[in-house]
């Protein structure tokens, strides 16, 4: 069985740093500044590591969080409420998610939900476009 190499990408406000993740240790493999030259260098880096699974860790100010209680729902009704709330809180943000914080034990079992977003699409777009162009396997994005 073939295992893909794991790499961690750490994205800050001014650069992206790539690490090879091996035996629980991180090994620095490259630093790419935010801007056209850095995006091109990052794309070239991705081409040299085709059999890799990437995880993106983000540390930027352009993130938002909201918690809210929603009625007890399931299936498509629950998804519709969550999508509407994400649109209300983070209009236009492409990188959004909602996580259940559990159900209340009182009344109608309302659900507490954490709504999250990385709100500056333009900042993330060049990095994500390079990953897509190179058909890189992006397993997750963490903030």
mmCIF file of C-alpha atoms in Angstrom:
data_model
loop_
_atom_site.group_PDB
_atom_site.id
_atom_site.type_symbol
_atom_site.label_atom_id
_atom_site.label_comp_id
_atom_site.label_asym_id
_atom_site.label_seq_id
_atom_site.Cartn_x
_atom_site.Cartn_y
_atom_site.Cartn_z
ATOM 1 C CA UNK A 1 0.000 0.000 0.000
ATOM 2 C CA UNK A 2 1.357 3.429 -1.010
ATOM 3 C CA UNK A 3 1.154 6.206 1.588
ATOM 4 C CA UNK A 4 1.189 9.814 0.487
ATOM 5 C CA UNK A 5 3.734 12.136 2.057
ATOM 6 C CA UNK A 6 2.213 14.617 4.516
ATOM 7 C CA UNK A 7 3.091 18.294 4.395
ATOM 8 C CA UNK A 8 1.960 21.227 6.499
ATOM 9 C CA UNK A 9 1.557 24.660 4.933
ATOM 10 C CA UNK A 10 1.618 27.530 7.427
ATOM 11 C CA UNK A 11 0.120 30.725 5.997
ATOM 12 C CA UNK A 12 0.650 34.017 7.770
ATOM 13 C CA UNK A 13 0.036 37.575 6.665
ATOM 14 C CA UNK A 14 3.350 37.897 4.784
ATOM 15 C CA UNK A 15 4.431 34.409 3.736
ATOM 16 C CA UNK A 16 3.589 30.755 3.391
ATOM 17 C CA UNK A 17 6.007 28.229 4.909
ATOM 18 C CA UNK A 18 6.029 24.604 3.736
ATOM 19 C CA UNK A 19 7.032 21.773 6.050
ATOM 20 C CA UNK A 20 7.450 18.053 5.413
ATOM 21 C CA UNK A 21 5.670 16.172 8.202
ATOM 22 C CA UNK A 22 7.573 13.008 9.017
ATOM 23 C CA UNK A 23 7.587 10.807 12.135
ATOM 24 C CA UNK A 24 5.912 13.539 14.170
ATOM 25 C CA UNK A 25 8.513 16.168 13.251
ATOM 26 C CA UNK A 26 8.291 19.129 10.879
ATOM 27 C CA UNK A 27 11.125 19.821 8.432
ATOM 28 C CA UNK A 28 11.243 23.276 6.810
ATOM 29 C CA UNK A 29 11.172 22.947 3.004
ATOM 30 C CA UNK A 30 10.449 26.422 1.730
ATOM 31 C CA UNK A 31 9.251 29.949 2.356
ATOM 32 C CA UNK A 32 7.139 31.843 -0.164
ATOM 33 C CA UNK A 33 6.409 35.550 0.210
ATOM 34 C CA UNK A 34 2.961 36.927 -0.438
ATOM 35 C CA UNK A 35 2.999 38.332 -3.972
ATOM 36 C CA UNK A 36 3.402 37.228 -7.586
ATOM 37 C CA UNK A 37 6.958 35.933 -7.155
ATOM 38 C CA UNK A 38 6.014 33.921 -4.076
ATOM 39 C CA UNK A 39 2.920 32.444 -5.760
ATOM 40 C CA UNK A 40 5.017 31.328 -8.740
ATOM 41 C CA UNK A 41 7.696 29.809 -6.500
ATOM 42 C CA UNK A 42 5.027 28.007 -4.479
ATOM 43 C CA UNK A 43 3.505 26.593 -7.665
ATOM 44 C CA UNK A 44 6.937 25.302 -8.708
ATOM 45 C CA UNK A 45 7.362 23.752 -5.248
ATOM 46 C CA UNK A 46 4.017 21.941 -5.591
ATOM 47 C CA UNK A 47 5.084 20.489 -8.952
ATOM 48 C CA UNK A 48 8.073 18.812 -7.284
ATOM 49 C CA UNK A 49 5.832 17.051 -4.700
ATOM 50 C CA UNK A 50 2.933 15.462 -6.610
ATOM 51 C CA UNK A 51 2.283 12.546 -4.213
ATOM 52 C CA UNK A 52 1.630 14.699 -1.162
ATOM 53 C CA UNK A 53 -1.338 15.428 1.056
ATOM 54 C CA UNK A 54 -1.301 19.008 2.328
ATOM 55 C CA UNK A 55 -2.862 20.551 5.408
ATOM 56 C CA UNK A 56 -3.121 24.333 5.564
ATOM 57 C CA UNK A 57 -2.741 26.116 8.907
ATOM 58 C CA UNK A 58 -3.771 29.773 8.739
ATOM 59 C CA UNK A 59 -2.784 32.554 11.135
ATOM 60 C CA UNK A 60 -4.303 35.777 9.820
ATOM 61 C CA UNK A 61 -6.611 38.476 11.142
ATOM 62 C CA UNK A 62 -9.202 37.851 8.425
ATOM 63 C CA UNK A 63 -11.252 35.294 10.307
ATOM 64 C CA UNK A 64 -14.587 35.453 12.049
ATOM 65 C CA UNK A 65 -16.540 33.404 14.567
ATOM 66 C CA UNK A 66 -20.146 33.527 15.748
ATOM 67 C CA UNK A 67 -22.139 31.213 17.972
ATOM 68 C CA UNK A 68 -25.884 30.896 17.792
ATOM 69 C CA UNK A 69 -28.666 28.621 18.918
ATOM 70 C CA UNK A 70 -30.776 27.166 16.126
ATOM 71 C CA UNK A 71 -33.963 25.122 16.443
ATOM 72 C CA UNK A 72 -33.746 21.350 16.534
ATOM 73 C CA UNK A 73 -33.750 20.346 12.855
ATOM 74 C CA UNK A 74 -32.319 17.598 10.688
ATOM 75 C CA UNK A 75 -31.469 16.896 7.070
ATOM 76 C CA UNK A 76 -32.102 19.517 4.407
ATOM 77 C CA UNK A 77 -33.915 21.873 6.797
ATOM 78 C CA UNK A 78 -30.885 22.019 9.107
ATOM 79 C CA UNK A 79 -28.516 22.540 6.166
ATOM 80 C CA UNK A 80 -30.687 25.366 4.807
ATOM 81 C CA UNK A 81 -30.648 27.188 8.166
ATOM 82 C CA UNK A 82 -26.878 26.753 8.497
ATOM 83 C CA UNK A 83 -26.206 28.009 4.959
ATOM 84 C CA UNK A 84 -28.477 31.022 5.525
ATOM 85 C CA UNK A 85 -26.693 31.878 8.803
ATOM 86 C CA UNK A 86 -23.251 31.559 7.195
ATOM 87 C CA UNK A 87 -24.388 33.952 4.449
ATOM 88 C CA UNK A 88 -25.736 36.425 6.997
ATOM 89 C CA UNK A 89 -22.634 36.437 9.180
ATOM 90 C CA UNK A 90 -19.968 36.146 6.481
ATOM 91 C CA UNK A 91 -21.482 37.489 3.260
ATOM 92 C CA UNK A 92 -19.346 36.574 0.267
ATOM 93 C CA UNK A 93 -16.801 34.517 2.218
ATOM 94 C CA UNK A 94 -15.941 31.298 0.389
ATOM 95 C CA UNK A 95 -14.119 29.493 3.204
ATOM 96 C CA UNK A 96 -16.830 28.913 5.805
ATOM 97 C CA UNK A 97 -17.909 26.114 8.097
ATOM 98 C CA UNK A 98 -20.333 25.376 10.898
ATOM 99 C CA UNK A 99 -19.680 23.040 13.823
ATOM 100 C CA UNK A 100 -22.212 21.741 16.286
ATOM 101 C CA UNK A 101 -21.460 22.545 19.917
ATOM 102 C CA UNK A 102 -24.165 20.155 21.092
ATOM 103 C CA UNK A 103 -27.829 20.248 21.948
ATOM 104 C CA UNK A 104 -29.365 22.055 24.890
ATOM 105 C CA UNK A 105 -30.922 19.778 27.476
ATOM 106 C CA UNK A 106 -33.833 22.103 28.142
ATOM 107 C CA UNK A 107 -36.900 23.008 26.122
ATOM 108 C CA UNK A 108 -36.843 21.733 22.515
ATOM 109 C CA UNK A 109 -33.249 20.436 22.297
ATOM 110 C CA UNK A 110 -32.079 23.521 20.435
ATOM 111 C CA UNK A 111 -28.594 23.191 18.955
ATOM 112 C CA UNK A 112 -25.636 25.500 19.654
ATOM 113 C CA UNK A 113 -23.623 26.057 16.478
ATOM 114 C CA UNK A 114 -20.256 27.729 15.924
ATOM 115 C CA UNK A 115 -20.103 29.532 12.570
ATOM 116 C CA UNK A 116 -16.583 30.212 11.240
ATOM 117 C CA UNK A 117 -15.076 31.889 8.186
ATOM 118 C CA UNK A 118 -11.847 33.067 6.647
ATOM 119 C CA UNK A 119 -13.240 36.337 5.369
ATOM 120 C CA UNK A 120 -10.708 37.747 2.888
ATOM 121 C CA UNK A 121 -11.204 35.669 -0.277
ATOM 122 C CA UNK A 122 -8.647 37.702 -2.245
ATOM 123 C CA UNK A 123 -5.863 36.897 0.233
ATOM 124 C CA UNK A 124 -6.381 33.121 0.038
ATOM 125 C CA UNK A 125 -7.234 32.862 -3.667
ATOM 126 C CA UNK A 126 -3.680 32.823 -5.143
ATOM 127 C CA UNK A 127 -2.482 30.128 -2.745
ATOM 128 C CA UNK A 128 -5.571 27.965 -3.267
ATOM 129 C CA UNK A 129 -5.391 28.509 -7.035
ATOM 130 C CA UNK A 130 -1.806 27.207 -7.063
ATOM 131 C CA UNK A 131 -2.927 24.096 -5.173
ATOM 132 C CA UNK A 132 -5.809 23.563 -7.629
ATOM 133 C CA UNK A 133 -3.663 24.148 -10.739
ATOM 134 C CA UNK A 134 -1.203 21.547 -9.543
ATOM 135 C CA UNK A 135 -3.963 19.137 -8.513
ATOM 136 C CA UNK A 136 -2.512 19.043 -5.006
ATOM 137 C CA UNK A 137 -4.474 17.096 -2.392
ATOM 138 C CA UNK A 138 -5.563 19.607 0.258
ATOM 139 C CA UNK A 139 -6.943 17.571 3.154
ATOM 140 C CA UNK A 140 -7.910 20.391 5.510
ATOM 141 C CA UNK A 141 -7.699 24.045 6.423
ATOM 142 C CA UNK A 142 -7.186 25.009 10.080
ATOM 143 C CA UNK A 143 -7.317 28.407 11.716
#
